[in-house]
Amino acid sequence: MNVIPKKRNISLRGKIIYSVYLRNHTQEGTFAALESDLDRIKALGTDIIWLMPVHPIGQLNKKGSLGCPYSIRDYRAINPEYGTEDDFRHLINEIHKRGMTCIIDVVYNHTSHDSVLFKEHPEYFYRREDGSFGNRYGDWTDVLDLDYSNSDLWDYQIETLVQWAKIVDGFRCDVASCVPAEFWERAVNAVAEVNPDALWLAESIYTAHVQYARECGYPVATDTDLYDSFDMEYPYDVQDYFDRYAKGEGKLSEYIAMLNYQEHVFPTDYIKIRFLENHDTPRASKRFPDTGIMLNWLAFVYFQKGTTMLYGGQEWQNKEYCTLFDKAVFDRDNSMDISPIMTKLGKIKKELLPTDADFYAEADDETGTVTAYLTNRSCRFAGVFCMKGKKCVAKVNAPDGEYVNEITGNNINVKDGQIQTDGMPVIFRVK
């Protein structure tokens, strides 16, 4: 098969992804129940719904009372807890009717201990030095790792992708870095024959994870290794710096410097997803319990160069980690609902912020302020974000004068190259 280099559509930088964990999204936890929430999700500005794994969950050596959706028993079936395949197809049609697309999780590094694939093809699985089956990473005790040195495994997995590509609009690929980059190249091209517009999102992994794997002698791909296959990648190459800042262990300027660094190390059409939380991280409102601080970070996420991703429950400022292993429907407390702000930020992202812009940001560690810019040949937008949630004065590269804060509609003033804020985020057009 001829491998065709990936051509990325940078308009994806203007899109919004909404991540759904079906089990905990509604009390029913079904495809049908999710349908009743599609209009609300769409109203947030959502373009792409990402369904976390929809396949049957392994029960042997499972974690928690129900098991983890990333411990998959059968890649080619639908989890009966969620409904039937007809229910799944109906949901996809309803998503399409609302002008959205749908991607599903692909978990190709491992399966459950009781998977169909393990029962039928144990030769597809990784063995330890003593010959026993297992996984390469100690914490994932509910799964068995696959062994991609077996070419027949490649054929099985690609056939499976082609099957689903006839129904859905693309794939979010779990720990994509732990699967050979060459596999993804072949898979993308095979899927393109039945769905040329399929979207590919790689969960490229933390730099510390890459280092650990290499020290253990395990094969692992970097962001650049995966670049030729995927439309979008995770921002985990710089996530450590954000995590350290959120824990009070690092400087804001260190994280911002790494965002700027991405502009220089990736090709001009690179696309990262940008988020404050996902199913593997603490909730944003847990990390930043001060709503003002959290809203500044949220606005900065929308402003950054890349595709914005939201995680179900984030709009109600849920603070509790959404467990993968048990039933725990997220709280819909309308007094905490920030959907209107998300909708406004989504509108700004889609209608105003250029997707072909250069990104640059500066941080003041003393005031906790970030000033960022998106610039192309025809326009320039500036954003001022107060990460301490307090009134501050920030330097800004804009001519003195009066501007409009696109978030609130209020006028703001730049005087002597500075702007004074009330502690809430500001986004304005400079030219």
Tab-separated table of C-alpha atoms in Angstrom:
chain	number	residue	atom	x	y	z
A	1	MET	CA	0.000	0.000	0.000
A	2	ASN	CA	1.283	3.453	-0.898
A	3	VAL	CA	1.452	5.710	2.153
A	4	ILE	CA	0.087	9.181	1.408
A	5	PRO	CA	1.399	11.981	3.664
A	6	LYS	CA	-1.266	13.531	5.883
A	7	LYS	CA	-2.600	16.917	4.794
A	8	ARG	CA	-3.914	18.815	7.797
A	9	ASN	CA	-6.834	21.210	7.537
A	10	ILE	CA	-5.941	24.126	9.823
A	11	SER	CA	-9.607	25.109	10.049
A	12	LEU	CA	-9.722	22.381	12.722
A	13	ARG	CA	-8.040	24.921	15.008
A	14	GLY	CA	-11.364	26.740	15.068
A	15	LYS	CA	-13.361	23.695	16.161
A	16	ILE	CA	-14.614	22.551	19.557
A	17	ILE	CA	-14.614	18.939	20.759
A	18	TYR	CA	-16.904	17.731	23.541
A	19	SER	CA	-15.849	14.504	25.278
A	20	VAL	CA	-18.602	12.162	26.488
A	21	TYR	CA	-18.209	9.297	28.935
A	22	LEU	CA	-21.520	7.534	28.308
A	23	ARG	CA	-21.693	5.625	31.600
A	24	ASN	CA	-21.542	8.795	33.677
A	25	HIS	CA	-23.039	11.368	31.322
A	26	THR	CA	-26.654	10.547	32.239
A	27	GLN	CA	-28.421	8.465	34.847
A	28	GLU	CA	-29.355	5.956	32.147
A	29	GLY	CA	-25.857	5.905	30.669
A	30	THR	CA	-27.123	4.967	27.202
A	31	PHE	CA	-26.925	6.116	23.594
A	32	ALA	CA	-30.618	6.965	23.674
A	33	ALA	CA	-30.243	9.117	26.784
A	34	LEU	CA	-27.384	11.038	25.217
A	35	GLU	CA	-29.599	11.942	22.252
A	36	SER	CA	-31.762	14.097	24.518
A	37	ASP	CA	-28.682	16.134	25.459
A	38	LEU	CA	-27.376	16.755	21.945
A	39	ASP	CA	-29.066	20.127	21.467
A	40	ARG	CA	-27.518	21.460	24.671
A	41	ILE	CA	-24.084	20.128	23.701
A	42	LYS	CA	-24.425	21.684	20.255
A	43	ALA	CA	-25.370	25.038	21.820
A	44	LEU	CA	-21.959	25.149	23.534
A	45	GLY	CA	-20.453	25.527	20.069
A	46	THR	CA	-19.538	21.862	19.752
A	47	ASP	CA	-18.437	20.637	16.331
A	48	ILE	CA	-17.122	17.191	17.231
A	49	ILE	CA	-18.439	14.769	19.854
A	50	TRP	CA	-15.821	12.321	21.093
A	51	LEU	CA	-17.356	9.199	22.587
A	52	MET	CA	-15.057	7.441	25.010
A	53	PRO	CA	-14.929	3.658	24.316
A	54	VAL	CA	-18.261	2.223	23.234
A	55	HIS	CA	-17.167	-1.432	23.208
A	56	PRO	CA	-17.867	-4.215	25.764
A	57	ILE	CA	-15.759	-3.914	28.931
A	58	GLY	CA	-13.641	-6.763	30.260
A	59	GLN	CA	-14.636	-8.320	33.571
A	60	LEU	CA	-11.627	-10.506	34.360
A	61	ASN	CA	-9.253	-8.610	36.683
A	62	LYS	CA	-11.409	-5.530	36.246
A	63	LYS	CA	-10.923	-2.391	38.304
A	64	GLY	CA	-13.797	-1.051	40.390
A	65	SER	CA	-17.305	-2.454	40.383
A	66	LEU	CA	-17.941	-2.063	36.660
A	67	GLY	CA	-14.544	-2.104	35.021
A	68	CYS	CA	-12.727	0.449	32.881
A	69	PRO	CA	-13.963	1.305	29.379
A	70	TYR	CA	-10.317	1.282	28.250
A	71	SER	CA	-10.150	-2.436	29.085
A	72	ILE	CA	-11.955	-3.604	25.967
A	73	ARG	CA	-13.308	-7.114	25.503
A	74	ASP	CA	-14.352	-6.921	21.849
A	75	TYR	CA	-13.224	-4.246	19.402
A	76	ARG	CA	-15.949	-5.164	16.928
A	77	ALA	CA	-18.983	-5.035	19.219
A	78	ILE	CA	-21.036	-2.462	21.120
A	79	ASN	CA	-21.238	-2.382	24.916
A	80	PRO	CA	-24.768	-3.695	25.691
A	81	GLU	CA	-24.900	-1.405	28.734
A	82	TYR	CA	-25.117	1.501	26.293
A	83	GLY	CA	-27.605	-0.063	23.882
A	84	THR	CA	-27.564	-1.953	20.614
A	85	GLU	CA	-25.638	-1.278	17.417
A	86	ASP	CA	-28.879	0.099	15.963
A	87	ASP	CA	-29.085	2.494	18.930
A	88	PHE	CA	-25.493	3.519	18.243
A	89	ARG	CA	-26.173	4.157	14.562
A	90	HIS	CA	-29.273	6.158	15.473
A	91	LEU	CA	-27.204	8.334	17.818
A	92	ILE	CA	-24.633	8.992	15.084
A	93	ASN	CA	-27.426	10.017	12.716
A	94	GLU	CA	-28.836	12.408	15.318
A	95	ILE	CA	-25.382	13.924	15.829
A	96	HIS	CA	-25.074	14.414	12.068
A	97	LYS	CA	-28.547	15.987	11.837
A	98	ARG	CA	-27.307	18.728	14.167
A	99	GLY	CA	-24.297	19.490	12.013
A	100	MET	CA	-21.817	17.779	14.315
A	101	THR	CA	-19.474	14.867	13.694
A	102	CYS	CA	-18.586	11.967	15.963
A	103	ILE	CA	-15.286	10.258	16.729
A	104	ILE	CA	-14.885	7.153	18.874
A	105	ASP	CA	-12.039	5.934	21.037
A	106	VAL	CA	-9.572	3.436	19.585
A	107	VAL	CA	-7.665	1.557	22.300
A	108	TYR	CA	-5.072	-0.375	20.363
A	109	ASN	CA	-2.243	-0.730	22.871
A	110	HIS	CA	-4.036	-3.372	24.945
A	111	THR	CA	-7.213	-5.387	25.570
A	112	SER	CA	-8.904	-6.852	28.623
A	113	HIS	CA	-7.694	-10.186	30.024
A	114	ASP	CA	-10.892	-11.852	28.771
A	115	SER	CA	-10.919	-10.256	25.326
A	116	VAL	CA	-12.148	-12.013	22.208
A	117	LEU	CA	-8.794	-11.275	20.607
A	118	PHE	CA	-6.838	-12.936	23.420
A	119	LYS	CA	-9.026	-16.028	23.343
A	120	GLU	CA	-8.731	-16.394	19.577
A	121	HIS	CA	-5.201	-15.098	18.974
A	122	PRO	CA	-2.931	-15.228	22.022
A	123	GLU	CA	-0.016	-14.924	19.588
A	124	TYR	CA	-0.979	-11.266	19.127
A	125	PHE	CA	-0.044	-10.432	22.722
A	126	TYR	CA	3.064	-9.207	24.501
A	127	ARG	CA	4.924	-11.665	26.712
A	128	ARG	CA	7.264	-10.895	29.569
A	129	GLU	CA	10.754	-12.374	29.738
A	130	ASP	CA	9.364	-15.333	31.691
A	131	GLY	CA	6.858	-16.029	28.913
A	132	SER	CA	3.797	-14.849	30.819
A	133	PHE	CA	1.268	-12.440	29.377
A	134	GLY	CA	0.964	-8.986	30.911
A	135	ASN	CA	1.363	-5.288	30.329
A	136	ARG	CA	4.387	-3.060	30.044
A	137	TYR	CA	3.145	-0.467	32.529
A	138	GLY	CA	2.573	-1.639	36.077
A	139	ASP	CA	-0.526	0.347	36.981
A	140	TRP	CA	-2.639	-1.019	34.131
A	141	THR	CA	-3.301	-4.358	35.809
A	142	ASP	CA	-6.668	-4.869	34.119
A	143	VAL	CA	-5.207	-5.141	30.608
A	144	LEU	CA	-2.865	-7.225	28.465
A	145	ASP	CA	-0.610	-5.450	25.986
A	146	LEU	CA	-0.610	-6.269	22.296
A	147	ASP	CA	2.505	-7.174	20.312
A	148	TYR	CA	2.713	-5.355	16.987
A	149	SER	CA	5.643	-7.417	15.774
A	150	ASN	CA	2.931	-9.778	14.500
A	151	SER	CA	1.807	-8.533	11.078
A	152	ASP	CA	-1.473	-10.466	11.282
A	153	LEU	CA	-2.449	-8.229	14.215
A	154	TRP	CA	-2.024	-5.206	11.942
A	155	ASP	CA	-4.485	-6.684	9.447
A	156	TYR	CA	-7.067	-7.445	12.157
A	157	GLN	CA	-6.870	-3.983	13.678
A	158	ILE	CA	-7.045	-2.182	10.348
A	159	GLU	CA	-10.035	-4.281	9.252
A	160	THR	CA	-11.727	-3.241	12.480
A	161	LEU	CA	-11.014	0.447	11.872
A	162	VAL	CA	-12.424	0.204	8.370
A	163	GLN	CA	-15.578	-1.389	9.801
A	164	TRP	CA	-16.192	1.523	12.167
A	165	ALA	CA	-15.080	4.184	9.664
A	166	LYS	CA	-18.176	3.355	7.635
A	167	ILE	CA	-20.295	4.520	10.585
A	168	VAL	CA	-18.368	7.227	12.463
A	169	ASP	CA	-16.343	10.260	11.409
A	170	GLY	CA	-12.982	9.419	12.902
A	171	PHE	CA	-10.992	8.214	15.860
A	172	ARG	CA	-9.358	9.394	19.059
A	173	CYS	CA	-6.453	6.986	19.461
A	174	ASP	CA	-5.631	6.103	23.064
A	175	VAL	CA	-1.916	6.165	23.979
A	176	ALA	CA	-1.196	6.314	20.260
A	177	SER	CA	2.511	6.676	21.001
A	178	CYS	CA	2.651	3.105	22.318
A	179	VAL	CA	1.549	1.694	18.954
A	180	PRO	CA	4.061	1.780	16.053
A	181	ALA	CA	3.862	4.971	13.996
A	182	GLU	CA	4.096	2.843	10.865
A	183	PHE	CA	0.891	1.050	11.878
A	184	TRP	CA	-0.987	4.342	12.079
A	185	GLU	CA	0.332	5.402	8.676
A	186	ARG	CA	-1.023	2.220	7.119
A	187	ALA	CA	-4.309	2.427	9.034
A	188	VAL	CA	-4.984	6.039	8.018
A	189	ASN	CA	-4.523	5.202	4.366
A	190	ALA	CA	-6.720	2.103	4.563
A	191	VAL	CA	-9.516	4.030	6.264
A	192	ALA	CA	-9.238	6.814	3.682
A	193	GLU	CA	-10.439	4.357	1.041
A	194	VAL	CA	-13.867	4.145	2.738
A	195	ASN	CA	-13.908	7.477	4.585
A	196	PRO	CA	-11.475	9.999	3.086
A	197	ASP	CA	-12.578	12.704	5.554
A	198	ALA	CA	-11.972	10.619	8.679
A	199	LEU	CA	-10.517	12.653	11.545
A	200	TRP	CA	-7.552	11.315	13.528
A	201	LEU	CA	-6.707	12.551	17.029
A	202	ALA	CA	-3.629	11.095	18.727
A	203	GLU	CA	-3.239	10.874	22.463
A	204	SER	CA	0.478	11.486	22.199
A	205	ILE	CA	1.990	10.974	25.632
A	206	TYR	CA	3.829	12.886	28.344
A	207	THR	CA	7.553	13.355	27.824
A	208	ALA	CA	8.171	11.543	31.136
A	209	HIS	CA	6.188	8.574	29.786
A	210	VAL	CA	8.344	8.539	26.654
A	211	GLN	CA	11.506	8.603	28.737
A	212	TYR	CA	10.294	5.790	31.019
A	213	ALA	CA	9.350	3.588	28.063
A	214	ARG	CA	12.720	4.082	26.433
A	215	GLU	CA	14.569	3.322	29.647
A	216	CYS	CA	12.620	0.050	29.844
A	217	GLY	CA	13.413	-0.755	26.224
A	218	TYR	CA	9.800	-0.462	25.065
A	219	PRO	CA	9.016	0.990	21.629
A	220	VAL	CA	7.385	4.405	21.821
A	221	ALA	CA	6.657	7.179	19.325
A	222	THR	CA	7.032	10.905	19.882
A	223	ASP	CA	4.723	13.658	18.651
A	224	THR	CA	6.894	14.157	15.587
A	225	ASP	CA	6.916	10.419	14.841
A	226	LEU	CA	3.106	10.484	14.743
A	227	TYR	CA	2.846	13.746	12.888
A	228	ASP	CA	2.492	12.298	9.385
A	229	SER	CA	-0.568	10.235	10.350
A	230	PHE	CA	-2.691	12.407	12.601
A	231	ASP	CA	-4.733	15.562	12.151
A	232	MET	CA	-4.411	16.564	15.796
A	233	GLU	CA	-2.305	15.612	18.785
A	234	TYR	CA	-2.505	16.044	22.543
A	235	PRO	CA	-0.458	18.842	24.146
A	236	TYR	CA	1.215	16.427	26.541
A	237	ASP	CA	4.627	17.438	25.223
A	238	VAL	CA	4.274	20.585	27.380
A	239	GLN	CA	1.649	19.426	29.890
A	240	ASP	CA	4.195	18.754	32.642
A	241	TYR	CA	4.854	22.489	32.868
A	242	PHE	CA	1.150	23.275	33.273
A	243	ASP	CA	0.723	20.530	35.872
A	244	ARG	CA	3.644	21.808	37.912
A	245	TYR	CA	2.283	25.348	37.844
A	246	ALA	CA	-1.210	24.159	38.857
A	247	LYS	CA	0.363	22.345	41.842
A	248	GLY	CA	2.305	25.444	42.864
A	249	GLU	CA	5.593	23.775	41.961
A	250	GLY	CA	6.509	25.647	38.771
A	251	LYS	CA	6.416	29.077	37.213
A	252	LEU	CA	3.721	30.373	34.923
A	253	SER	CA	6.412	31.753	32.612
A	254	GLU	CA	7.916	28.272	32.182
A	255	TYR	CA	4.630	26.902	30.860
A	256	ILE	CA	4.079	29.875	28.558
A	257	ALA	CA	7.614	29.537	27.214
A	258	MET	CA	6.849	25.949	26.214
A	259	LEU	CA	3.691	27.012	24.357
A	260	ASN	CA	5.852	29.468	22.418
A	261	TYR	CA	8.383	26.691	21.816
A	262	GLN	CA	5.727	24.580	20.093
A	263	GLU	CA	5.473	27.327	17.466
A	264	HIS	CA	9.106	26.752	16.529
A	265	VAL	CA	9.482	22.968	16.673
A	266	PHE	CA	6.342	21.850	14.820
A	267	PRO	CA	5.507	22.418	11.149
A	268	THR	CA	3.342	25.450	10.418
A	269	ASP	CA	0.177	23.379	10.011
A	270	TYR	CA	0.447	21.638	13.400
A	271	ILE	CA	-2.760	21.238	15.377
A	272	LYS	CA	-2.869	20.600	19.110
A	273	ILE	CA	-6.008	20.113	21.143
A	274	ARG	CA	-6.226	22.512	24.098
A	275	PHE	CA	-8.053	21.680	27.316
A	276	LEU	CA	-8.209	22.357	31.031
A	277	GLU	CA	-9.327	18.861	31.927
A	278	ASN	CA	-10.040	15.414	30.528
A	279	HIS	CA	-10.877	11.993	31.948
A	280	ASP	CA	-7.256	11.426	33.027
A	281	THR	CA	-6.711	14.736	34.842
A	282	PRO	CA	-8.102	16.488	37.904
A	283	ARG	CA	-11.160	18.614	37.262
A	284	ALA	CA	-10.327	22.220	36.365
A	285	SER	CA	-12.529	23.549	39.162
A	286	LYS	CA	-10.692	21.280	41.595
A	287	ARG	CA	-7.334	22.645	40.491
A	288	PHE	CA	-8.601	26.224	40.404
A	289	PRO	CA	-11.429	26.473	42.983
A	290	ASP	CA	-11.526	30.258	42.591
A	291	THR	CA	-14.025	30.757	39.741
A	292	GLY	CA	-12.287	33.921	38.545
A	293	ILE	CA	-8.982	32.106	38.160
A	294	MET	CA	-10.621	29.134	36.462
A	295	LEU	CA	-12.442	31.409	33.984
A	296	ASN	CA	-9.202	33.127	33.031
A	297	TRP	CA	-7.622	29.760	32.320
A	298	LEU	CA	-10.706	28.690	30.381
A	299	ALA	CA	-10.601	31.811	28.213
A	300	PHE	CA	-6.894	31.274	27.591
A	301	VAL	CA	-7.593	27.704	26.432
A	302	TYR	CA	-10.073	29.009	23.844
A	303	PHE	CA	-7.608	31.714	22.772
A	304	GLN	CA	-4.660	29.371	22.264
A	305	LYS	CA	-3.734	28.109	18.834
A	306	GLY	CA	-5.460	24.764	18.541
A	307	THR	CA	-8.728	22.863	18.836
A	308	THR	CA	-10.589	23.458	22.094
A	309	MET	CA	-11.686	20.351	23.974
A	310	LEU	CA	-14.318	20.257	26.724
A	311	TYR	CA	-15.039	17.339	29.034
A	312	GLY	CA	-18.589	16.488	30.078
A	313	GLY	CA	-19.412	18.126	33.417
A	314	GLN	CA	-16.877	20.902	33.003
A	315	GLU	CA	-19.692	23.323	32.179
A	316	TRP	CA	-21.137	22.782	35.661
A	317	GLN	CA	-17.736	23.274	37.286
A	318	ASN	CA	-17.682	19.718	38.605
A	319	LYS	CA	-14.858	19.271	41.084
A	320	GLU	CA	-14.943	15.522	41.638
A	321	TYR	CA	-12.833	13.296	39.415
A	322	CYS	CA	-15.124	11.287	37.162
A	323	THR	CA	-14.096	7.717	37.989
A	324	LEU	CA	-13.623	5.354	35.081
A	325	PHE	CA	-14.385	2.253	37.118
A	326	ASP	CA	-17.794	2.870	38.711
A	327	LYS	CA	-21.110	4.628	38.120
A	328	ALA	CA	-20.784	8.285	39.112
A	329	VAL	CA	-22.983	10.633	37.083
A	330	PHE	CA	-21.580	14.140	37.139
A	331	ASP	CA	-23.479	16.825	39.031
A	332	ARG	CA	-25.609	19.244	37.017
A	333	ASP	CA	-25.844	22.136	39.448
A	334	ASN	CA	-27.391	25.006	37.485
A	335	SER	CA	-26.106	27.531	40.009
A	336	MET	CA	-22.601	26.586	38.857
A	337	ASP	CA	-23.395	26.510	35.133
A	338	ILE	CA	-20.861	28.412	33.025
A	339	SER	CA	-22.351	27.319	29.696
A	340	PRO	CA	-23.122	30.932	28.654
A	341	ILE	CA	-19.453	31.860	29.033
A	342	MET	CA	-18.363	28.773	27.098
A	343	THR	CA	-20.858	29.594	24.359
A	344	LYS	CA	-19.534	33.151	24.122
A	345	LEU	CA	-15.916	32.012	24.025
A	346	GLY	CA	-16.814	29.455	21.391
A	347	LYS	CA	-18.416	32.146	19.261
A	348	ILE	CA	-15.294	34.309	19.556
A	349	LYS	CA	-13.094	31.373	18.595
A	350	LYS	CA	-15.163	30.467	15.557
A	351	GLU	CA	-16.077	33.912	14.226
A	352	LEU	CA	-13.155	36.139	15.166
A	353	LEU	CA	-9.900	34.371	15.983
A	354	PRO	CA	-7.856	33.463	12.888
A	355	THR	CA	-6.892	29.822	12.397
A	356	ASP	CA	-3.869	30.708	10.245
A	357	ALA	CA	-2.272	32.952	12.868
A	358	ASP	CA	1.077	32.896	14.595
A	359	PHE	CA	0.839	32.535	18.382
A	360	TYR	CA	2.994	34.280	20.942
A	361	ALA	CA	2.507	34.858	24.669
A	362	GLU	CA	4.289	36.449	27.606
A	363	ALA	CA	3.827	35.811	31.310
A	364	ASP	CA	4.471	37.969	34.373
A	365	ASP	CA	5.143	35.641	37.289
A	366	GLU	CA	4.715	38.400	39.849
A	367	THR	CA	1.219	39.454	38.784
A	368	GLY	CA	0.219	36.069	37.364
A	369	THR	CA	-0.767	37.701	34.082
A	370	VAL	CA	-0.538	36.207	30.606
A	371	THR	CA	-0.659	38.440	27.530
A	372	ALA	CA	-1.077	36.499	24.283
A	373	TYR	CA	-1.377	37.321	20.600
A	374	LEU	CA	-2.733	35.703	17.454
A	375	THR	CA	-1.439	37.440	14.345
A	376	ASN	CA	-1.785	36.896	10.612
A	377	ARG	CA	-1.433	39.235	7.636
A	378	SER	CA	-4.881	40.793	8.016
A	379	CYS	CA	-5.560	40.929	11.745
A	380	ARG	CA	-4.125	40.734	15.230
A	381	PHE	CA	-5.943	39.751	18.415
A	382	ALA	CA	-4.666	40.196	21.930
A	383	GLY	CA	-5.736	38.434	25.090
A	384	VAL	CA	-5.008	39.386	28.682
A	385	PHE	CA	-5.586	36.688	31.293
A	386	CYS	CA	-5.242	37.199	35.044
A	387	MET	CA	-4.251	33.815	36.435
A	388	LYS	CA	-4.519	35.090	40.012
A	389	GLY	CA	-8.043	36.343	39.386
A	390	LYS	CA	-7.204	39.795	40.693
A	391	LYS	CA	-7.162	43.278	39.228
A	392	CYS	CA	-3.907	43.868	37.450
A	393	VAL	CA	-2.049	46.100	35.050
A	394	ALA	CA	-0.499	44.311	32.079
A	395	LYS	CA	1.823	45.424	29.319
A	396	VAL	CA	0.255	44.946	25.905
A	397	ASN	CA	1.636	45.372	22.404
A	398	ALA	CA	-1.142	47.573	21.049
A	399	PRO	CA	-1.448	51.277	20.171
A	400	ASP	CA	-2.954	53.461	22.852
A	401	GLY	CA	-6.684	53.846	22.455
A	402	GLU	CA	-10.092	52.368	23.160
A	403	TYR	CA	-10.959	48.781	22.289
A	404	VAL	CA	-13.852	46.394	22.852
A	405	ASN	CA	-13.515	43.351	25.083
A	406	GLU	CA	-15.137	40.720	22.870
A	407	ILE	CA	-16.072	38.640	25.919
A	408	THR	CA	-18.184	41.279	27.676
A	409	GLY	CA	-18.763	43.926	25.001
A	410	ASN	CA	-17.368	46.563	27.350
A	411	ASN	CA	-14.839	49.177	26.287
A	412	ILE	CA	-11.260	48.872	27.505
A	413	ASN	CA	-8.393	51.315	27.253
A	414	VAL	CA	-4.754	50.902	26.397
A	415	LYS	CA	-2.684	53.759	27.785
A	416	ASP	CA	1.099	54.012	27.690
A	417	GLY	CA	1.225	50.448	26.396
A	418	GLN	CA	-0.653	49.068	29.377
A	419	ILE	CA	-4.124	47.805	30.120
A	420	GLN	CA	-5.845	47.698	33.510
A	421	THR	CA	-8.225	44.799	34.046
A	422	ASP	CA	-10.795	43.974	36.701
A	423	GLY	CA	-9.367	40.480	37.079
A	424	MET	CA	-11.500	38.890	34.378
A	425	PRO	CA	-10.212	37.827	30.933
A	426	VAL	CA	-9.971	40.270	28.041
A	427	ILE	CA	-9.859	39.505	24.309
A	428	PHE	CA	-9.739	42.352	21.799
A	429	ARG	CA	-8.908	43.052	18.165
A	430	VAL	CA	-5.798	45.203	17.748
A	431	LYS	CA	-6.049	45.654	13.969
